[in-house]
């Protein structure tokens, strides 16, 4: 149950949220929800002189930072994630008076932070709109027969912030031909072929893709050749 040294070096004092019903190796109190590991043995917060601290869950970055600034003694609380096989931060322990002072500081500038968040949101929205417009323009360049509204739909879907889709990849942000084509192919696959129905009928994904490959190619070729015809 040893906490990784890399985490320990970056966090300072560490307290562990116990996943097992452990007891303090000194006072035998427990089972412990929070404990400190000293020389591999679990100790309760009181035996480690941390019992007077209060727990602040993660989530509010400003409050956490200010609470630690105000607190003469603090500790980072971690819990082992079995699925990821690593310790993850859950919050901090700080002095109760320090938490109260930090909350007061946050209340004082809450309106300023709200306005800053609103400005940042507007800025990101404008950036996203410009990028989606550029992505749609590149789709129209590569596939001139693709309807304008369809190009906008594909671009908006592929470039959605936080989606992890191709438009948010490095290649997508660079508007490379391969990334733009991948976004178009994905749209055609789901909208213009029976791909989704095949998946719903338990056809394996790779087999479903194999079956609809000719249909995808036909749509793409039609959108590309439309540009050639109009140029001619």
Short mmCIF file of C-alpha atoms in Angstrom, two decimals:
data_model
loop_
_atom_site.label_atom_id
_atom_site.label_comp_id
_atom_site.label_asym_id
_atom_site.label_seq_id
_atom_site.Cartn_x
_atom_site.Cartn_y
_atom_site.Cartn_z
CA UNK A 1 0.00 0.00 0.00
CA UNK A 2 3.05 2.26 -0.19
CA UNK A 3 2.33 5.60 -1.82
CA UNK A 4 4.51 6.22 -4.89
CA UNK A 5 7.53 8.40 -4.14
CA UNK A 6 6.89 10.51 -7.22
CA UNK A 7 3.52 11.52 -5.82
CA UNK A 8 4.97 11.99 -2.36
CA UNK A 9 7.67 14.38 -3.59
CA UNK A 10 5.18 16.60 -5.36
CA UNK A 11 2.46 16.64 -2.73
CA UNK A 12 4.20 17.19 0.62
CA UNK A 13 2.34 15.54 3.50
CA UNK A 14 0.12 12.73 2.26
CA UNK A 15 -2.97 11.20 3.81
CA UNK A 16 -4.58 8.09 2.32
CA UNK A 17 -8.30 7.39 2.02
CA UNK A 18 -8.31 3.77 3.08
CA UNK A 19 -10.09 1.17 0.96
CA UNK A 20 -9.73 -1.43 3.71
CA UNK A 21 -10.78 -1.55 7.36
CA UNK A 22 -7.38 -0.76 8.83
CA UNK A 23 -6.62 0.22 12.42
CA UNK A 24 -3.99 2.57 13.78
CA UNK A 25 -0.79 0.72 14.59
CA UNK A 26 -0.23 3.00 17.61
CA UNK A 27 -3.57 3.52 19.37
CA UNK A 28 -5.45 0.67 17.63
CA UNK A 29 -8.27 3.05 16.79
CA UNK A 30 -10.35 2.43 13.70
CA UNK A 31 -11.39 1.32 11.24
CA UNK A 32 -9.70 4.33 9.65
CA UNK A 33 -11.24 6.27 6.79
CA UNK A 34 -8.10 8.44 6.61
CA UNK A 35 -4.64 7.32 7.57
CA UNK A 36 -0.96 8.16 7.28
CA UNK A 37 1.61 5.55 6.34
CA UNK A 38 4.73 5.77 8.47
CA UNK A 39 7.39 3.16 7.77
CA UNK A 40 4.70 1.09 6.06
CA UNK A 41 2.39 1.08 9.08
CA UNK A 42 -1.01 2.86 9.20
CA UNK A 43 -1.40 5.68 11.71
CA UNK A 44 -4.55 7.65 12.51
CA UNK A 45 -4.58 11.42 12.04
CA UNK A 46 -4.56 12.09 15.80
CA UNK A 47 -1.41 10.01 16.28
CA UNK A 48 0.23 11.97 13.46
CA UNK A 49 -0.82 15.38 14.89
CA UNK A 50 -3.19 15.98 11.97
CA UNK A 51 -6.47 15.31 13.73
CA UNK A 52 -7.38 19.01 14.01
CA UNK A 53 -7.41 19.47 10.22
CA UNK A 54 -10.62 19.48 8.16
CA UNK A 55 -11.15 17.84 4.77
CA UNK A 56 -11.76 19.97 1.68
CA UNK A 57 -12.78 17.83 -1.34
CA UNK A 58 -11.24 18.55 -4.72
CA UNK A 59 -13.22 20.52 -7.27
CA UNK A 60 -12.75 24.20 -6.43
CA UNK A 61 -9.22 25.03 -7.52
CA UNK A 62 -9.19 28.59 -6.17
CA UNK A 63 -10.52 27.55 -2.76
CA UNK A 64 -8.05 24.68 -2.50
CA UNK A 65 -5.08 26.88 -3.42
CA UNK A 66 -6.06 29.63 -1.01
CA UNK A 67 -6.82 27.20 1.81
CA UNK A 68 -3.31 25.77 1.55
CA UNK A 69 -1.85 29.28 1.40
CA UNK A 70 -3.71 30.25 4.58
CA UNK A 71 -2.99 27.02 6.45
CA UNK A 72 0.24 26.60 8.38
CA UNK A 73 -0.20 22.82 8.18
CA UNK A 74 -1.87 20.95 5.34
CA UNK A 75 -1.86 17.56 3.65
CA UNK A 76 -2.97 16.13 0.31
CA UNK A 77 -5.52 13.32 0.49
CA UNK A 78 -5.15 10.51 -2.05
CA UNK A 79 -6.98 7.27 -2.80
CA UNK A 80 -5.85 4.22 -4.74
CA UNK A 81 -7.72 3.67 -7.99
CA UNK A 82 -7.68 -0.10 -8.54
CA UNK A 83 -8.78 0.15 -12.16
CA UNK A 84 -5.96 2.55 -13.07
CA UNK A 85 -3.48 1.09 -10.55
CA UNK A 86 -2.46 4.49 -9.23
CA UNK A 87 -3.10 6.96 -6.43
CA UNK A 88 -5.30 9.95 -7.26
CA UNK A 89 -5.88 13.19 -5.38
CA UNK A 90 -9.20 13.51 -3.57
CA UNK A 91 -8.75 16.80 -1.75
CA UNK A 92 -6.73 18.41 1.04
CA UNK A 93 -6.69 18.64 4.81
CA UNK A 94 -6.31 22.19 6.11
CA UNK A 95 -6.81 24.14 9.32
CA UNK A 96 -10.45 25.05 9.87
CA UNK A 97 -9.67 28.74 10.38
CA UNK A 98 -7.61 28.74 7.19
CA UNK A 99 -10.53 27.28 5.24
CA UNK A 100 -12.82 30.01 6.60
CA UNK A 101 -10.36 32.73 5.53
CA UNK A 102 -9.98 31.16 2.09
CA UNK A 103 -13.76 31.00 1.66
CA UNK A 104 -14.00 34.68 2.57
CA UNK A 105 -11.34 35.55 -0.01
CA UNK A 106 -13.16 33.57 -2.68
CA UNK A 107 -16.46 35.29 -1.88
CA UNK A 108 -14.81 38.70 -2.20
CA UNK A 109 -13.74 38.13 -5.80
CA UNK A 110 -16.46 35.68 -6.86
CA UNK A 111 -18.05 38.22 -9.22
CA UNK A 112 -14.70 39.02 -10.85
CA UNK A 113 -13.99 35.31 -11.36
CA UNK A 114 -17.51 34.78 -12.76
CA UNK A 115 -16.96 37.57 -15.28
CA UNK A 116 -13.55 36.17 -16.21
CA UNK A 117 -15.06 32.73 -16.78
CA UNK A 118 -17.77 34.29 -18.94
CA UNK A 119 -15.18 36.17 -21.01
CA UNK A 120 -13.12 33.02 -21.42
CA UNK A 121 -16.22 31.08 -22.48
CA UNK A 122 -17.09 33.69 -25.10
CA UNK A 123 -13.52 33.70 -26.37
CA UNK A 124 -13.47 29.90 -26.68
CA UNK A 125 -16.85 29.90 -28.40
CA UNK A 126 -15.59 32.42 -30.96
CA UNK A 127 -12.43 30.38 -31.54
CA UNK A 128 -14.49 27.21 -31.94
CA UNK A 129 -16.83 28.91 -34.42
CA UNK A 130 -13.90 30.15 -36.53
CA UNK A 131 -12.27 26.73 -36.48
CA UNK A 132 -15.50 24.93 -37.42
CA UNK A 133 -15.94 27.39 -40.30
CA UNK A 134 -12.41 26.69 -41.51
CA UNK A 135 -12.96 22.94 -41.17
CA UNK A 136 -16.19 23.17 -43.19
CA UNK A 137 -14.36 25.21 -45.83
CA UNK A 138 -11.71 22.51 -46.15
CA UNK A 139 -14.42 19.85 -46.50
CA UNK A 140 -15.97 21.86 -49.34
CA UNK A 141 -12.57 22.21 -51.00
CA UNK A 142 -11.85 18.48 -50.88
CA UNK A 143 -15.44 17.38 -51.56
CA UNK A 144 -17.08 20.17 -53.57
CA UNK A 145 -20.24 18.13 -54.09
CA UNK A 146 -20.88 17.86 -50.36
CA UNK A 147 -23.90 20.05 -49.52
CA UNK A 148 -22.90 23.17 -47.60
CA UNK A 149 -25.15 22.40 -44.65
CA UNK A 150 -23.80 18.86 -44.47
CA UNK A 151 -20.24 20.18 -44.48
CA UNK A 152 -21.10 22.46 -41.56
CA UNK A 153 -22.68 19.58 -39.65
CA UNK A 154 -19.63 17.37 -40.18
CA UNK A 155 -17.27 20.16 -39.14
CA UNK A 156 -19.27 21.00 -36.04
CA UNK A 157 -19.40 17.37 -34.96
CA UNK A 158 -15.74 16.63 -35.64
CA UNK A 159 -14.41 19.80 -34.00
CA UNK A 160 -16.50 19.82 -30.82
CA UNK A 161 -14.26 20.91 -27.93
CA UNK A 162 -13.56 18.14 -25.45
CA UNK A 163 -15.02 15.43 -27.71
CA UNK A 164 -11.72 13.75 -28.53
CA UNK A 165 -12.83 13.51 -32.16
CA UNK A 166 -10.55 13.88 -35.14
CA UNK A 167 -11.14 17.61 -35.43
CA UNK A 168 -9.61 18.15 -31.97
CA UNK A 169 -6.49 16.12 -32.78
CA UNK A 170 -3.25 17.80 -33.79
CA UNK A 171 -3.86 16.75 -37.38
CA UNK A 172 -7.42 18.04 -37.22
CA UNK A 173 -6.40 21.42 -35.83
CA UNK A 174 -3.85 21.65 -38.65
CA UNK A 175 -6.65 20.88 -41.14
CA UNK A 176 -4.65 18.11 -42.77
CA UNK A 177 -6.31 16.34 -45.67
CA UNK A 178 -6.24 12.99 -43.89
CA UNK A 179 -7.98 14.37 -40.78
CA UNK A 180 -10.66 16.18 -42.76
CA UNK A 181 -11.26 13.13 -44.93
CA UNK A 182 -11.55 10.93 -41.84
CA UNK A 183 -14.27 13.21 -40.46
CA UNK A 184 -16.17 13.04 -43.75
CA UNK A 185 -15.83 9.27 -43.98
CA UNK A 186 -17.14 8.86 -40.43
CA UNK A 187 -20.19 10.97 -41.23
CA UNK A 188 -20.93 9.12 -44.45
CA UNK A 189 -20.54 5.81 -42.69
CA UNK A 190 -23.20 6.65 -40.10
CA UNK A 191 -25.59 8.76 -42.20
CA UNK A 192 -25.46 7.34 -45.73
CA UNK A 193 -24.99 3.60 -45.16
CA UNK A 194 -26.66 0.86 -43.07
CA UNK A 195 -23.58 0.74 -40.81
CA UNK A 196 -25.46 1.56 -37.61
CA UNK A 197 -28.13 -1.05 -38.35
CA UNK A 198 -25.44 -3.67 -38.91
CA UNK A 199 -23.92 -2.90 -35.53
CA UNK A 200 -27.37 -3.09 -33.91
CA UNK A 201 -27.77 -6.53 -35.51
CA UNK A 202 -24.57 -7.68 -33.78
CA UNK A 203 -22.41 -7.65 -36.87
CA UNK A 204 -18.78 -7.22 -35.73
CA UNK A 205 -17.50 -3.70 -36.29
CA UNK A 206 -14.73 -4.65 -38.71
CA UNK A 207 -17.11 -6.81 -40.76
CA UNK A 208 -19.71 -4.04 -40.78
CA UNK A 209 -17.11 -1.58 -42.06
CA UNK A 210 -16.05 -4.01 -44.75
CA UNK A 211 -19.62 -4.38 -45.98
CA UNK A 212 -20.29 -0.65 -46.26
CA UNK A 213 -16.91 0.32 -47.74
CA UNK A 214 -18.22 0.36 -51.37
CA UNK A 215 -21.15 2.58 -50.37
CA UNK A 216 -18.86 5.03 -48.60
CA UNK A 217 -16.53 5.13 -51.59
CA UNK A 218 -19.48 5.84 -53.92
CA UNK A 219 -20.64 8.83 -51.87
CA UNK A 220 -17.14 10.27 -51.58
CA UNK A 221 -16.46 9.80 -55.28
CA UNK A 222 -19.73 11.53 -56.14
CA UNK A 223 -18.86 14.52 -53.95
CA UNK A 224 -15.38 14.75 -55.46
CA UNK A 225 -16.45 14.35 -59.07
CA UNK A 226 -19.09 17.03 -58.69
CA UNK A 227 -16.25 19.51 -58.42
CA UNK A 228 -14.59 18.14 -61.51
CA UNK A 229 -17.83 18.38 -63.52
CA UNK A 230 -18.46 21.97 -62.45
CA UNK A 231 -14.86 22.92 -63.29
CA UNK A 232 -15.22 21.38 -66.70
#
